[in-house]
Coordinates of C-alpha atoms and ligand atoms in Angstrom, one line a residue:
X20 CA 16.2 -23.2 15.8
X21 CA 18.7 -21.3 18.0
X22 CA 20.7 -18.7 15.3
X23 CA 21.4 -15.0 15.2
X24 CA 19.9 -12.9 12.6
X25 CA 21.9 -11.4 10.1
X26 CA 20.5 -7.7 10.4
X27 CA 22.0 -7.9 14.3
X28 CA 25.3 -8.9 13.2
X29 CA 25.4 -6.2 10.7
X30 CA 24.3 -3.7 13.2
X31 CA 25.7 -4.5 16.8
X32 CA 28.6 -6.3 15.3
X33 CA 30.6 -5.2 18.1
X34 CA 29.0 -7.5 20.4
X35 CA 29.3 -10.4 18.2
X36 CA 32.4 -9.9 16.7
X37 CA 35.6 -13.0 17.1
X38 CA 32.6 -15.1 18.8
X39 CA 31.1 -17.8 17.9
X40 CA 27.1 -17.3 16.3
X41 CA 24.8 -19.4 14.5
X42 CA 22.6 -18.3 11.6
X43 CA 20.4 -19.4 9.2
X44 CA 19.3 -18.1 5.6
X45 CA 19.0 -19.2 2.1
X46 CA 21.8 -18.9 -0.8
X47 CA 21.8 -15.9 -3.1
X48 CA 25.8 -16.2 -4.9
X49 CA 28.6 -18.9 -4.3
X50 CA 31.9 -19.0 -5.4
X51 CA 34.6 -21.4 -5.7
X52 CA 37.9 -19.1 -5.2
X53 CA 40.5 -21.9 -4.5
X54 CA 41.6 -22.3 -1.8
X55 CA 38.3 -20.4 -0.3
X56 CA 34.7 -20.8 -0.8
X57 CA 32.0 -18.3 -0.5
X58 CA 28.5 -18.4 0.1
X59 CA 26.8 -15.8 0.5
X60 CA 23.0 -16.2 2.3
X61 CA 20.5 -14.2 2.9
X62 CA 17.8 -14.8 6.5
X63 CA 14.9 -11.8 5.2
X64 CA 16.1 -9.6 8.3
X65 CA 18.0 -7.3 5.9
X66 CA 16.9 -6.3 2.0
X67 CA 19.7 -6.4 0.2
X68 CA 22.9 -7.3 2.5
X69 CA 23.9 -10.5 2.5
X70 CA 26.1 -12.5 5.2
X71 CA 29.2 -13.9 3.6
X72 CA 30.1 -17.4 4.8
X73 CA 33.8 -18.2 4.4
X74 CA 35.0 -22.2 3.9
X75 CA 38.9 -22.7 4.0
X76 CA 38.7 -25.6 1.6
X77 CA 42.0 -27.5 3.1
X78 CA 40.3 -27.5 6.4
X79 CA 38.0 -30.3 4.7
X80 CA 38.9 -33.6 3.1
X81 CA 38.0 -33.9 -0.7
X82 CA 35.5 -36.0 0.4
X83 CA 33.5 -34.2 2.5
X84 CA 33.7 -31.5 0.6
X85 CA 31.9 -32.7 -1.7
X86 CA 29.5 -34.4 0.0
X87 CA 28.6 -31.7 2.1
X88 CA 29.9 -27.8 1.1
X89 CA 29.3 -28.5 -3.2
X90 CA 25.7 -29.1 -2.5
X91 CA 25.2 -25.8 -0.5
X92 CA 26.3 -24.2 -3.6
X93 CA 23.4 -23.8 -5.3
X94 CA 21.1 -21.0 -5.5
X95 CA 17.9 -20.9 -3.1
X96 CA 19.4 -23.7 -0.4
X97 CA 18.7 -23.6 2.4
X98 CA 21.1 -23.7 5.2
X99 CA 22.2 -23.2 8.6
X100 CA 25.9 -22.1 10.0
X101 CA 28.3 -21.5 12.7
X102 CA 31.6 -20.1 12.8
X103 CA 33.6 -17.1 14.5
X104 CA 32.4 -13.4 13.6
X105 CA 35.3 -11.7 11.8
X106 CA 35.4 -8.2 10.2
X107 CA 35.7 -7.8 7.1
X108 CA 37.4 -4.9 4.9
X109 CA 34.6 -5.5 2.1
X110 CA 31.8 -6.7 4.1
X111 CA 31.9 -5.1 7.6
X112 CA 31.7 -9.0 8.8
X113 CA 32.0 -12.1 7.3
X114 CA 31.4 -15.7 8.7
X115 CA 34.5 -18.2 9.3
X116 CA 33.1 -21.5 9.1
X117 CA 33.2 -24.1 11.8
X118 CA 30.1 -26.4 10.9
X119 CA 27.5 -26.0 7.9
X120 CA 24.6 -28.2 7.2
X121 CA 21.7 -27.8 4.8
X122 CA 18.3 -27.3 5.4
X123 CA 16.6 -27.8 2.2
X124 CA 17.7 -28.5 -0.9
X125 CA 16.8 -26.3 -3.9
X126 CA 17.2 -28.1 -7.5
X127 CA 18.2 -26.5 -11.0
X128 CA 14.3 -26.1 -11.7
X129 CA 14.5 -23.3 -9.0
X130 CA 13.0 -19.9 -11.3
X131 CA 15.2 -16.9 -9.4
X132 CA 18.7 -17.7 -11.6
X133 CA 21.7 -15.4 -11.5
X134 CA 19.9 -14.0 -14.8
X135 CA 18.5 -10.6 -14.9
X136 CA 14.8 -11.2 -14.7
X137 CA 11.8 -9.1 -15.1
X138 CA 9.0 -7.7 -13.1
X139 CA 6.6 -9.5 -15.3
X140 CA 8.1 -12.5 -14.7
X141 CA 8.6 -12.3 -11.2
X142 CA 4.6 -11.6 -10.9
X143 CA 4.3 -15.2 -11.7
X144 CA 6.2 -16.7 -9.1
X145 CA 5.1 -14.2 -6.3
X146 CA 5.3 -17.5 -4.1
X147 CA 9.5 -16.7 -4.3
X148 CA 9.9 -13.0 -5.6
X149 CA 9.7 -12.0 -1.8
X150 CA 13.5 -13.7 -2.4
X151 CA 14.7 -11.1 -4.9
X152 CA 16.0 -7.7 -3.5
X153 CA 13.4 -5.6 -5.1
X154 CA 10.1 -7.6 -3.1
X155 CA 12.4 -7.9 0.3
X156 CA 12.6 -4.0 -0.2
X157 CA 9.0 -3.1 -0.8
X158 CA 8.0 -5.6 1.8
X159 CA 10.5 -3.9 4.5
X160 CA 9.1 -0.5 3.2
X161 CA 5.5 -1.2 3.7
X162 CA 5.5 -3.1 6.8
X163 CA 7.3 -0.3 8.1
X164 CA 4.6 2.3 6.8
X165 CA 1.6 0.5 8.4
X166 CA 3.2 0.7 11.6
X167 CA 3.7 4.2 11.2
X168 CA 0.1 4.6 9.9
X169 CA -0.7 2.8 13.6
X170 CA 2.0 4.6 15.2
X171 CA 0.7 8.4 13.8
X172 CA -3.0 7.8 14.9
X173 CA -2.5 5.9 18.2
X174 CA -0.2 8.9 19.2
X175 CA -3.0 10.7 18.1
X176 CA -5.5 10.0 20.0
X177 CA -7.9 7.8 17.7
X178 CA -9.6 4.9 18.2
X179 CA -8.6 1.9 16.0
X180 CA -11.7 0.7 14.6
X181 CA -12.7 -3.2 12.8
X182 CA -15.5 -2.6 10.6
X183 CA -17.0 -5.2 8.6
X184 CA -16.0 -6.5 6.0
X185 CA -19.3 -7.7 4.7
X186 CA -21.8 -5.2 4.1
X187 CA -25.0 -4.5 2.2
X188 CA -24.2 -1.0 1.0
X189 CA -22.1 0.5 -1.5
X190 CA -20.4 3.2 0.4
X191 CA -19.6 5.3 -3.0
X192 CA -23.1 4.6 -4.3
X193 CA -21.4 3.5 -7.5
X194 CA -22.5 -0.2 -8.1
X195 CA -19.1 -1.5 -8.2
X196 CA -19.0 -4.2 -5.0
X197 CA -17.9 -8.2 -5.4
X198 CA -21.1 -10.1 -4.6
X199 CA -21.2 -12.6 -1.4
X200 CA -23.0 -15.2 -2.5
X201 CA -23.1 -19.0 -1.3
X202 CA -26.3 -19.9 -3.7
X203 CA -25.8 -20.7 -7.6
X204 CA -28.1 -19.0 -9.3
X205 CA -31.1 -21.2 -10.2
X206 CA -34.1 -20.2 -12.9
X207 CA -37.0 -21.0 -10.8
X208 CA -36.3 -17.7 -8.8
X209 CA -38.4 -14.9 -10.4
X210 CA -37.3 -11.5 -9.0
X211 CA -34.0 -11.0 -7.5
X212 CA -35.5 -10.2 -4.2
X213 CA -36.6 -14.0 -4.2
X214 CA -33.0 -14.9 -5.1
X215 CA -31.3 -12.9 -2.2
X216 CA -33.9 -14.0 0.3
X217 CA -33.3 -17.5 0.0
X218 CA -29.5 -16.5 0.2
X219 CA -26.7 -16.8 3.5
X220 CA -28.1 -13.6 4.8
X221 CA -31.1 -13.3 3.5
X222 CA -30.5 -9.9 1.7
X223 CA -28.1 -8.7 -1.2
X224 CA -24.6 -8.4 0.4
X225 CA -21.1 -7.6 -1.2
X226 CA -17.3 -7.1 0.5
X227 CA -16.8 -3.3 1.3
X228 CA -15.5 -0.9 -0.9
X229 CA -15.1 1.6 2.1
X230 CA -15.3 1.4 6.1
X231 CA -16.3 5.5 5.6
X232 CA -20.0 5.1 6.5
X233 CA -19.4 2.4 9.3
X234 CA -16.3 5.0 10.3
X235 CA -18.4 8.1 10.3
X236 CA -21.3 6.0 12.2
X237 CA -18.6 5.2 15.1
X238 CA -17.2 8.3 15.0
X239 CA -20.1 10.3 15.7
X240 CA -21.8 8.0 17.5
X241 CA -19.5 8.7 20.1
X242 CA -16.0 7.8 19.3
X243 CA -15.3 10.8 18.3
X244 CA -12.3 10.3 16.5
X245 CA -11.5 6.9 14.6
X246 CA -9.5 5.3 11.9
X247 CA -9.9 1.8 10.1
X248 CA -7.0 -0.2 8.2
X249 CA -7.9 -2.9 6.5
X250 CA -8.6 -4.6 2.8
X251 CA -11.4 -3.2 1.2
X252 CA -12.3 -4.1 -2.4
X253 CA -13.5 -2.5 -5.8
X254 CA -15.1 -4.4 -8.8
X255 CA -14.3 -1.9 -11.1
X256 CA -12.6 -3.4 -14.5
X257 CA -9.9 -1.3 -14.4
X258 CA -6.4 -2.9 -15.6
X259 CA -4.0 0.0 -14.5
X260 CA -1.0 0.4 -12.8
X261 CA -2.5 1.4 -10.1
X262 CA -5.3 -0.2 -9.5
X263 CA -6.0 -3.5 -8.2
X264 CA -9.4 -5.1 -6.7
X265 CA -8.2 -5.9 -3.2
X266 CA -6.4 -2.7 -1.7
X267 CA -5.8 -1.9 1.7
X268 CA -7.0 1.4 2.9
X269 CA -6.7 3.9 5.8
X270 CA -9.6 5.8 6.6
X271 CA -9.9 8.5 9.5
X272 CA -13.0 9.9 10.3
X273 CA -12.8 13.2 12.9
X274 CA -15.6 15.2 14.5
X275 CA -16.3 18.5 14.8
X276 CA -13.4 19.0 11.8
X277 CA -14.2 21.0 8.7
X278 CA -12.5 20.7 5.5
X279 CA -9.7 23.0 6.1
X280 CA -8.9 21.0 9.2
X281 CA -8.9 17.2 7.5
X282 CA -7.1 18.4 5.1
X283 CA -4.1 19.7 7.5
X284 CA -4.5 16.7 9.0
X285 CA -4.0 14.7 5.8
X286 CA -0.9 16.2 5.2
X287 CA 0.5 16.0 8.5
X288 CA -0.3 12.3 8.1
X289 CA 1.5 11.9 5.0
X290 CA 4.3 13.9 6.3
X291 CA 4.9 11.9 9.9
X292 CA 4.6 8.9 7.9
X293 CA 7.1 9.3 5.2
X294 CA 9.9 10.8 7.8
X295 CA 9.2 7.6 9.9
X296 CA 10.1 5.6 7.1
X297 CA 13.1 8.0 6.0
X298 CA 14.8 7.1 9.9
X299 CA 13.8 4.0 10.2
X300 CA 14.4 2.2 6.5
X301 CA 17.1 4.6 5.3
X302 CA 19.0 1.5 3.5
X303 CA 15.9 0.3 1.3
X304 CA 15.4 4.1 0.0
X305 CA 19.3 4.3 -1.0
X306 CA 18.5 1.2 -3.2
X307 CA 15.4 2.7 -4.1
X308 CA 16.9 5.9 -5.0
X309 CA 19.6 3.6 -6.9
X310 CA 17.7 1.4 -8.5
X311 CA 13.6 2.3 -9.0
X312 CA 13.7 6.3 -9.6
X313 CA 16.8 8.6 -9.3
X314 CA 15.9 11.4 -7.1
X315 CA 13.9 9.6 -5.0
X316 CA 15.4 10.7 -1.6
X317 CA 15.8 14.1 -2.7
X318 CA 11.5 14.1 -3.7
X319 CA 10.6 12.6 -0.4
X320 CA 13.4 15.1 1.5
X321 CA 11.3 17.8 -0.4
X322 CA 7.8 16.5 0.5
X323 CA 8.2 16.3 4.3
X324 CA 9.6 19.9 4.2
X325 CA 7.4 21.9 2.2
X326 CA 3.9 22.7 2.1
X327 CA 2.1 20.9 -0.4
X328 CA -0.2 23.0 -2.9
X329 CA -3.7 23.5 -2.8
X330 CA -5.4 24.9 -5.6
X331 CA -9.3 25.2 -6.2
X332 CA -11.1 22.9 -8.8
X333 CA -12.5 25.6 -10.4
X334 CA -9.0 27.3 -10.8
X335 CA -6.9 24.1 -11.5
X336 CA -9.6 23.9 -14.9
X337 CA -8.2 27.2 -15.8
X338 CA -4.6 26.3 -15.2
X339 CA -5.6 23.0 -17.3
X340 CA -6.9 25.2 -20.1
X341 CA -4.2 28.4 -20.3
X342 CA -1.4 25.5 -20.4
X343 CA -1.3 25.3 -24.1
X344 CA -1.5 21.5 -23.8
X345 CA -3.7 19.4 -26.0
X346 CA -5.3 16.9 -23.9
X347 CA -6.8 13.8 -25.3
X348 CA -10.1 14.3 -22.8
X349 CA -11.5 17.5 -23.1
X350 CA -11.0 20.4 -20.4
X351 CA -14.5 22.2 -18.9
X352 CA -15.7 23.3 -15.9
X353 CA -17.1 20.2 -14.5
X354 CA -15.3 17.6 -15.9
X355 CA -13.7 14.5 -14.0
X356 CA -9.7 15.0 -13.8
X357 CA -8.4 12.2 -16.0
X358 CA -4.9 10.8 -15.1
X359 CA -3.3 13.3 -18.1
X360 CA -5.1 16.2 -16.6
X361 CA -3.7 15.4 -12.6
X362 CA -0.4 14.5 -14.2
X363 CA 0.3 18.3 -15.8
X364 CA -0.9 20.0 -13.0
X365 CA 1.3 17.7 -10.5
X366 CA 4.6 16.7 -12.3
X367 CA 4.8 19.9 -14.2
X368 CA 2.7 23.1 -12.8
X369 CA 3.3 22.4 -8.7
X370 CA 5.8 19.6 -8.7
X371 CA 4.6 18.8 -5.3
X372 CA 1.8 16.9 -3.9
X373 CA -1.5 19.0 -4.2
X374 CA -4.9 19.1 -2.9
X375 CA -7.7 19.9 -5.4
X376 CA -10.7 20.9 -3.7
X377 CA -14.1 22.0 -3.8
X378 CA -15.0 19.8 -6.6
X379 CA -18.9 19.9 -8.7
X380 CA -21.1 18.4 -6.9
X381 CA -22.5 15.9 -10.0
X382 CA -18.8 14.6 -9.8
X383 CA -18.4 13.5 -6.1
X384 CA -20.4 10.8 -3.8
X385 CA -23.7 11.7 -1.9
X386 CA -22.2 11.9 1.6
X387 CA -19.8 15.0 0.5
X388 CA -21.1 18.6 2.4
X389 CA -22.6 20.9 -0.3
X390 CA -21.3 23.9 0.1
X391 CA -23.3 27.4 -0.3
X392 CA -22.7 28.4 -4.2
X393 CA -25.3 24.7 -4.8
X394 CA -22.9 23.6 -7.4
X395 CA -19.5 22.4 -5.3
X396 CA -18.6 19.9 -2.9
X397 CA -16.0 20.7 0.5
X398 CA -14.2 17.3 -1.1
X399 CA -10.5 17.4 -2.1
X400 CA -8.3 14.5 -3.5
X401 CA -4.6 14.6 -3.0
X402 CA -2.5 13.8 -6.6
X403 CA 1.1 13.4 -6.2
X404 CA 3.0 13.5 -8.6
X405 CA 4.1 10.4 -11.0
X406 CA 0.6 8.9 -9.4
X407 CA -2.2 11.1 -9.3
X408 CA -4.9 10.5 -6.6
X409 CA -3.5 8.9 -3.4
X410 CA -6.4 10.5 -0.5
X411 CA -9.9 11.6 -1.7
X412 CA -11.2 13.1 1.3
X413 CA -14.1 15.6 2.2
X414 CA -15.8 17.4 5.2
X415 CA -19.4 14.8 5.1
X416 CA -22.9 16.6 4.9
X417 CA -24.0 16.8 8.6
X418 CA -28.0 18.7 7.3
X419 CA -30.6 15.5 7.5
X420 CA -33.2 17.2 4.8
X421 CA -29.9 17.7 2.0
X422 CA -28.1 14.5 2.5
X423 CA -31.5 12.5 1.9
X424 CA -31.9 15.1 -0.8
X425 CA -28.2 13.9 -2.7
X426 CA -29.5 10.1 -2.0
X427 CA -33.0 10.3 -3.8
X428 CA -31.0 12.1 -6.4
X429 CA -29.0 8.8 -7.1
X430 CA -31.7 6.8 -6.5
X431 CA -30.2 5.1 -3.6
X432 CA -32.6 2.5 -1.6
X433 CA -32.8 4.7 1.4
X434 CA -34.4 1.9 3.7
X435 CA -30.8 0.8 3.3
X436 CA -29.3 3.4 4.8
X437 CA -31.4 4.3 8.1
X438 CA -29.0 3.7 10.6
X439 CA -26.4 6.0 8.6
X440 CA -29.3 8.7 8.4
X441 CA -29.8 8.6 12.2
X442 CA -26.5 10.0 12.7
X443 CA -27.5 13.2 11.4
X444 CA -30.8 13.0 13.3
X445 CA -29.5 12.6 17.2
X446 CA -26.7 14.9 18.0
X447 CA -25.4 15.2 14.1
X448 CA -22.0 17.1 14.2
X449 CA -19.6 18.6 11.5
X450 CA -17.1 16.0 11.1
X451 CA -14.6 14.9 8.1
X452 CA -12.5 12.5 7.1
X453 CA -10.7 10.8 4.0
X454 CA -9.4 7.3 2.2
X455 CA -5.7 7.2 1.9
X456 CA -4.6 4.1 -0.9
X457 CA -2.0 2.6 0.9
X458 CA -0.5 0.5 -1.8
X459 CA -0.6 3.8 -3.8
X460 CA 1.6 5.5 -0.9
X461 CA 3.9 2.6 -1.0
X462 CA 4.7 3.2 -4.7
X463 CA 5.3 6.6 -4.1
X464 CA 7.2 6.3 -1.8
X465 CA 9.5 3.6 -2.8
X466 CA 9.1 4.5 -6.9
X467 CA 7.7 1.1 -7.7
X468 CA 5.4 2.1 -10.6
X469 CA 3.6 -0.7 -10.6
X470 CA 0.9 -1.6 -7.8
X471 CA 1.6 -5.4 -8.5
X472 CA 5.3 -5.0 -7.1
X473 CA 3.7 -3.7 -3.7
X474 CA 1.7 -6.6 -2.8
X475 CA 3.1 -9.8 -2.9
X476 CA -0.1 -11.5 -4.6
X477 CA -2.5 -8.9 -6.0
X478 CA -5.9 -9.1 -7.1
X479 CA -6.6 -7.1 -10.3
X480 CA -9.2 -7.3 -13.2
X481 CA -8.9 -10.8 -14.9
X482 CA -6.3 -12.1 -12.7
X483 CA -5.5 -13.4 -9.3
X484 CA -1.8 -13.9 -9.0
Ligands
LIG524 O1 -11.4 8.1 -3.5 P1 -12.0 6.8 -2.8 O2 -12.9 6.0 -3.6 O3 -12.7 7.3 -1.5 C1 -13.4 6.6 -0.7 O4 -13.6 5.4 -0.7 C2 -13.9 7.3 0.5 N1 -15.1 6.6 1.1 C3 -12.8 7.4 1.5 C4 -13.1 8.2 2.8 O5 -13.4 9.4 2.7 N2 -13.1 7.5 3.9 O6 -10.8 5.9 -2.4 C5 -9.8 6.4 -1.5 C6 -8.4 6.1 -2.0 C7 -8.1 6.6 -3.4 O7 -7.7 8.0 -3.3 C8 -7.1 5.7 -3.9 O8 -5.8 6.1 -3.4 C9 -7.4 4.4 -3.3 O9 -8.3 4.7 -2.2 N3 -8.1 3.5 -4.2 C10 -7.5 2.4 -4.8 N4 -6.2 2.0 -4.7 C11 -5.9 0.9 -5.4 N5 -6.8 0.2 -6.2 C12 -8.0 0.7 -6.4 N6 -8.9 0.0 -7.2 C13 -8.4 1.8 -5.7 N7 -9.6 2.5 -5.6 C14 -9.3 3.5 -4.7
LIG525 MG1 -11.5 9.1 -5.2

């Protein structure tokens, strides 16, 4: 259907203005205000703006009217218009009606009324909620951020990798994978070996929970540099605002890095990224700053043009237990950082984002370097704050004899993990990388505090929207 969008008559509307354009969109207000009406329609090419359509309603016969403008009033119609480009004191350009016909018809059952309605609710109907302002925004915002995620490493110099998405490890070592199954499980199998043999691949297999270990095999086996972007997926039962089963997840993997250089990489990352979307989606922030968390353009102002903090596990425990706080999980050396813990030393001791590193060894996945005092990782994860974790990132044991050392430790099957080990066996090199949550970034960076209201239908514990 020939038609103009609406963002393009909003932003060159000095080449469309007192001409004639077509355009398309669906209704979000109407009013009757005789002897005008006003329609004002929406085409997903802008967030929040809308296109007002003007009617003169003596230009019609009574009649026609309403036959054919009183039906377009209704919310969620679809329609398409043309008419003369006019400016507009209150609206920078408005539409003058010629001819107006509807598309689809939306009837009174339609869920997205002029009434206020919640987040919760919307999450039910996330079939429409990319209609409301808030979705159109975090959609814009995060469509813009993975191109900038593309943009920063293609400029870069990294390969864009595809790893698979079926796999037969568990990168984290952690047992928390979906199963890929196409058998029902039957009682005349007596061992699960039997069961998986007689499976689709004729082994155990689950959805990845990390492209790190294909990444890392790419990387140094001869890439060199590479980054994947794609779903991966974690079992784990947790129902939080910030976690959800299916995330999508940026993973770089560089050689001949250390830790110190990953993690300036990391934040250059986060920093190129955030000032992309600052120039290039400068009207969903305002209503992000207006309308999701005051301060918000301030905050990411602030982030892009400071250094973020780094402290050292060891001394972020000791900031944790000179802060006078009483903390519901107890503080000691060697204990994980629960959300409480990340969120005082964040939002209220560095009030920036911050890069804990060199955490105990017992705490962190096999594949992390050991570093000399036998009881640390080189690993860092990078809270911000009103989040916590976004990256957890680490320079990867590159010593054959002390990786497969970590593995036996956690009992991992290491006939599963040969081709992995070989890397460190022909031409093994110091390389690094890290896991960047995206839909976590989105939420920080737009304030949604909720990692349902980032993805349009999320997967979490107990629920598939
Ligand atoms: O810290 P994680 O588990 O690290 C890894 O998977 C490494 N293999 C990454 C690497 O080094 N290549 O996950 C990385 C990030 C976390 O910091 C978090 O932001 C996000 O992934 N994440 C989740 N996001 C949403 N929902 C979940 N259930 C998430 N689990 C992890
Ligand atoms: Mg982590």
């Amino acid at each position: 259907m020939k038609h103009t969008d609406i963002s393009k008559l909003f932003q060159n509307s000095e080449d469309y203005l007192d001409r004639e354009v077509t355009v398309c969109g669906w209704v979000r207000t109407s009013a009757e205000v005789k002897p005008m009406t006003f329609i004002q329609i929406n085409d997903g090419t802008t967030s929040t703006k809308n296109l007002q359509l003007t009617i003169h309603q003596e230009r019609i016969s009574d009649e026609e009217y309403k036959s054919n403008i009183k039906p377009l009033l209704s919310l969620g119609v679809s329609l398409k218009a043309t008419g003369i480009l006019i400016a507009s004191e209150r609206n920078g350009v408005e539409l003058e009606v010629e001819t107006i016909e509807m598309l689809g018809d939306c009837p009174s059952t339609y869920p997205l009324q002029k009434k206020k309605t919640s987040v919760e609710f919307l999450r039910t109907i996330p079939h429409l909620r990319t209609r409301t302002n808030l979705m159109k925004t975090a959609m814009m915002i995060r469509s813009r951020l993975a191109y900038a995620v593309h943009s920063y490493f293609t400029q870069n110099g990294y390969i864009y990798l595809h790893t698979p998405i079926i796999t037969d490890s568990d990168c984290e070592g952690a047992g928390e994978m979906f199963r890929v199954t196409t058998q029902p499980w039957n009682a005349s199998y007596n061992t699960e070996e039997e069961y998986f043999e007689n499976d689709y691949f004729g082994q155990k297999a689950g959805l990845s929970v990390s492209c790190q270990l294909e990444g890392e095999m790419a990387a140094v086996g001869g890439l060199g540099r590479i980054y994947t972007f794609g779903p991966t997926f974690r079992a784990e039962k947790s129902d939080t605002p910030k976690h959800v089963a299916e995330f999508w997840h940026v993973e770089p993997e560089v050689c001949f890095a250390d830790i110190n250089e990953i993690i300036e990489i990391g934040e250059d990352f986060i920093k190129y990224i955030i000032r992309d979307v600052m120039e290039n989606c400068s009207e969903q922030l305002s209503f992000c700053d207006k309308f999701l968390e005051k301060g918000l353009l301030d905050k990411l102002n602030h982030v892009v043009n400071s250094e973020f903090a780094r402290v050292d596990y060891t001394d972020a425990i000791e900031i944790l237990q000179n802060s006078g706080r009483k903390f519901e999980y107890p503080v000691f050396w060697g204990c994980d950082l629960q959300t409480e813990h990340e969120k005082y030393l964040t939002d209220e001791h560095f009030k920036r984002p911050l890069f804990v590193v060199n955490y105990p060894k017992d705490l962190k996945s096999f594949y992390m370097k050991q570093n000399d005092d036998g009881k640390t990782v080189a690993a860092t994860d990078l809270l911000v704050p009103g989040i916590g974790e976004i990256i957890g990132c680490s320079e990867r044991e590159t010593d054959y004899d002390k990786l497969v050392n970590a593995m036996t430790a956690r009992n991992m099957p290491l006939e599963n993990y040969q081709k992995y080990l070989d890397t460190r066996k022909y031409g093994s090199v110091q390389h690094s990388g890290f896991g960047l949550g995206f839909d976590r970034l989105v939420m920080y960076v737009t304030g949604i505090n909720n990692i349902r209201d980032v993805l349009q239908f999320p997967r979490t514990y107990q629920h598939i929207y």
